[in-house]
Amino acid sequence: MTRHRLFRLNAYLVAGFSVFVATVFTLLFQLSLANTILPFYFVAVAISSWHGGLKPGMVAVVCSVICVNYFFIPPINTFTVTTLGDLIRLGTFFTVATIISLLNENLRNAKQQLQQLSDSQLQTYAMQLQQALKAAHMGMWSWNLVTGEVTWSPEHEQLFGLAPGTFDGRIETFEAFLHPEDRESLNQAIQTAVQGQCNYQHEYRVVWQDGSIHWVEGRGQVFYNATNQPVYMAGTIMNIDQRKQAELALMQSEERFRSVFEQSPLAMMRFAPDGRLLCVNPAWETMWGTPPQMLADYNILQDQQIAAIGDQPAVQRAFAGEVVDLPARFYDPALMGHSGQAHWVEPFLYPIQDCTGQVLEIILVSRDVTARKQAEQSLQQLNNELEQRVATRTAELKVLNERLLQSLSELQSSKQEVEDLYNQAPCGYHSLDAEGRFIRINQTELNWLGYEADEILGKQFTDFLTPEGIRQFQKNFPILKQQGWIHDLEYDLRCKDGSLLPISLSATAVKDANGNLVMTRTNVFDRRERKRIDQIKSEFISIVSHELRTPLTSINGALELLSTGLLKPESERGQQTIQIAAQEADRLTRLVNDILDLERLESGKVRLEIKPCNLADLMFRAADFMQLAADQAAITLTVVPLSLSLNIDSDRILQVLTNLLSNAIKFSPPGSTVWLTAEFSSPPYSAPSILFSVKDQGRGIPPTMLESIFERFHQVDTSDSRKKGGTGLGLAICRNIIEQHGGKIWAESVVGQGSCFKFILPLENSQ
């Protein structure tokens, strides 16, 4: 900032001094200049504006106007302008001087802009040159031959392994970098360039401070003075390590190629691009037995034998730059008038090209396949014989194959049958591994459990057991592993829906050669039916034992009273006792008859006596049979008849109606009503039928027992057999009779409101 201020101050001083000098010169030369007094002031303004710019120039203009007015316009030595002409002269001077100042300012600015542009371009060129030198691994140097001073660019220093700015400029330092073997040849190249006044170019090696050796190429020009004496050299230096490495690699490659060519066991020939033979290798001479001297004029493009066998186009493609691999050919040198042996050969033509794709030469490699061809001929003969044998054997194998296919088909069918038997068996099958995991299970057991196979396989058997079952399995599985079998174990398996499936299983162990368990084979049996039968048996025994014991006890007591004479048979008390014994004997008879009836019906030993029967009469007969029981129980019995003749076994249907009415009366409270109705029915009950209904107002039946009550010895409450009598066989007998008539029986009930037993008989045989 201070320097700038000094410059500005200096510009104003120059302006003032210029006006002062112009005034002195104008006063000195006033007489010589006559009326022209302004040139020196114009010069002062021009100098001021050129040196300092517009402002110093305008200061010079103002000062010049003041000086002209004071010293040269009358009245002299005053600042008064008396005439219009003098005022115009001052105005004109001021205008011209201002124009001169402005022109100088513009010229000065233009010069500065040109200088800045020139400096910028020079800097850009210098940077581009530096980047180009760096990219090309080049540096620049200069050598003053008079003073011996050497100058290197930073790139030059880096090419010699030095940091930029560390070269001391001494020629001795440069010589210290030279490889000892290259110093003399470099000095000779420099002397040749200086003495011969020609350009300098030489390749040499330099040794870096870390001991590594690098190749560089120096180029330069010698400059001479007026007396033709060398005074200066300048030039460039470039790293050529990669080129030298490429040249070395090329030399090594050529050496390897020459070694391969000479030592290859394959016959090889080299041809010029025009087809002339260049040379052959020793293997070629050995194979063909032809001296190379006899082939001095050989041209492969003019070989008539090659043209005769049709290979000339392939050879021409190779000379055009294409790799050509030809099939085996028989070639006889004698056909071309040359000595040598005939051979079967496989030719391979490989063009060698430069980087532009220009073919430099062609290599012809010939593989001798004569022995192979002879072997192929022998093999062909053997093949013909073998084909004959194969044809015979093929016919035999075809017959065997058909038999085998038939056996495989039968085996596959048997395998499928075994698989079907496994999956569709009436019992479950599964296999466990040594850890107790499922590895196989049949479809029957899957259906029981409600799972898919992928939901079971890989799971532990204990995952599907109850806690008690898990304890049993953990106890029995080691026994199975040890003794190899186990029988009749009972478990409860957990099904997918959460219910328990009672099963019994027997298993055998499959072991390896070391006696270790591989898997088990397990038979699983569903115990649900057995448990149901056991329950029925238990209920039957309980009911029958009660039903037998009660009347037998009454009969036994009555007979004992009569036999001991405690009661006289003719007495009123004796008659009552005999009547009780008779009733109990009748009850016992009914029990036995119910059991026998059900057994005969289920075994098919009872034949229905089908004949026309009026349904209304049958319904009233049933009501009449049960009227006494209804009256004793204070039950109102209502019949809604249907007058229709139907082909049925009237006795058996009457048995059904009386049984249903008896149950309705038995389980209805006093004062209630029991209805017996019949009506025509249509779907959804099935085909057109007669629908019978027996409805009561009793305690009702739970929904879960509406089906089971039709099973043998089954009652809603087993205590009913003691309180109300009955064996639990009546509804089972009814269902059997209705089904033999082609009908269906069921119950509908609401607990606490009563029950309605319904059955249908088809109208097929109605009249």
Steps between C-alpha positions, in 0.01 A plus 500: 500500500787744588679422174180575306461835677861594424440415135191722486684785672788460258252520207368838622855630555586398144191687379600819682863475395400443136288819502786691661748383236248581224463855641878552519554377146212708367643816668846425364384435145212749500657722236585206276157346528325833420129450567521121557548452872309178565710202368713467812185490716348230279817299553475555877139378502591198287791410731286541815207294374725227356696470820229539763167455330195718454502684832866613487438589132203722592711666772755579230221641276371730775851615594582564134184712452593705809858551380396596147246747636747652744817518294393525139151660464479876557488652737820315599547373856129512577219245480263730316374419147401823322410387152271233358779372277727432797215319675441284190875427481502385865184292445643339188827430680311346792291280268798381293709435812210304657463293181873430503474390866203273424671349195813432702291344778329268249830417337657434839209272606515313170871445546445367854225264380725374221778447753270312737364286216850428383611407853193275543558321170866466578415350840246264333753393239759446770255289704395298193863445410574390854203258495601367160856448616377326814258278306771410249759445776712775346710783640688799356863601542744769392882510515712815477812374322692813598430505878421129538171577681227238453127568553240223549122527510322338800393215272862443402596479866228243567620288205838482678338408833543848654245713676407818305745786572782281639729493192808720559559591130846340477602285202690273741174419681342401167799277413476330841153370404623338178541122481876428478453305178315788327720802584737466207224444244305803632808727480566377145137577399531856642831563322354374173204739531725800589762438232258393231254781579214245505230410744591295804319170581622217721362222726681427824449375851499695826546365851272649764613561855303191614709286259225437245594528130279683247519556127465855361522657155658844464435736208638846446636776273829696506499880467799692363621865524595734219842337472338158463614391844263275704365694800178334605311167487134439586266206462278239661540173681241217510464180705505193269488221759173359360631508144821325603299240691281450193809466281647251745171306511489503120856368481416229753180417312690474173757283667230274645327484163825409332566236765149354463528508122833322500424247777133427429420135422243623248600580145489880451549732200521881489370693200527863394175695433543430127510120561877452467655243731730661758621196695409161643585347838697177557180303578373583149823372343477181707135434412513565126863410432533785250813726513398867552722604205257328265221732616679828429238602239197346678189720529206358691252718310610327181501140634301295245446206734339728760279645227411147380372389841297823535696668782614808305207723622581409862867591446399834350280571805800442723705751296210744547542475879271209597610204713429183298482146636464242223399133531748221432640492144716251312799681350766349269805715417568280193195651329683835502821348374664504842658214685363392834244275664122530473310564823158563642521843663269742681596852384456807721568848357557786743556857375738726698377861489619837622296740711324634189389151388754484216613140437877471552539128438310170505589197711393161359498226763460142375417222744589154371191284547604212273512255790163623618350459154634147477358430844167651391491269200567202723246631745244542223542139406464397862196728527335327207551164667388644834186649345404157374550355844320791660202456268474137605546584865255789474225271384567275799511800737175633355324180602663513843414869531133434426501233768678738739250779429217260567667394826557864595137578424390209717744608771372858485145373516589280796678792667193719449279225638723472807492880538121499465472218753727697734299821471153344483547234765227483768766560765762772533868458416788728588878490544714688750875567487740438790403837652129423495416724203247409228669401174199334337126471562211354300187681389272304733676631811514852349121487446450395862711790629376760248852605392684518167824304460724810504345602834607167657831400339803613697296558818553308823249225577471650849370827345167318449476324839338592829732551802423144615570371147835683494604327823401160359686567172817608680479177698422263211708647210835392655350151550412492128856600409644229723278196441389595147124468545214614715127414491157635595597837645208736547523879452271795444613707197411866467316569173519828309156605626614450862313171559672187632531183291538182709737257323693183565828434320758230443846576363814323378848651475713515181870505591827539309794259500625646828168446673406868504137595445436634149122524509189340641208336323185565698143367460235732645143391580204729572353412842198729476262222388639260759456761774145564380428127502656468844281784621190340344594168660545668834164677472339180373633300792386770740156531343443128444630406842257747651214402272560131571573531870194712580230268357686188613518639854128572497416156357737325743352687800144420396574129451688487829198651686264254333727197545558563870126533559529849636243602240214290385454500120125537539532801732470853366863573592607176335314590184672842495838334543429254217391792278825692577704190414311464171560867409871469572517178298330686213752785533783250488348342190477839324868568571605169351268551202643849432853362497402211275295728267791739452743217435266340244433832326868590470599155382221501237333191644164683526310543176253784469145398408414778261127544427254787455414677822278803577718749687211662689394164644858419592547834680176457701603143594830632635320772696256246643790277616658792687180668628512321835860604562409858399207506739713368786759775432229771460611557141265612220555293185403678172498328158492684164455207255563475126266269311723326246572139408872422505687173440686443828549242775220632721615309812851645482379855433254459787796392716680824401200721575429340839869524595515871412167568680621303805818711520302824454257409779780375725703827480208752494380680815141439622239721336696534173404380150659249261417534128510226233469641146550392138521714186626503146863608464729610216862615476716588683412171675562310172247363249122540569433321828275472805636689802405363847559713810479423874530822699514547878542781750766330709845606617659481153825346371842675479607568137815290542292188570240524223690240295641277773159425656427271201793276594459182702489527880527877476288731708510873571551417867592144611311558821182501286514122477460481877248779545283453192598155376625403159815344353612764247413264211167644391625783276767271346220252408291786357785624279567149371130448410468838324823454302385154383188675364726740304428790733682715748449593868638792698431721801456875544505652845531819705619440855228597746227521234465142376600265220358392165590164349439477125529229238411480133376210287523523119178524293628257235256224603206718601144429376 
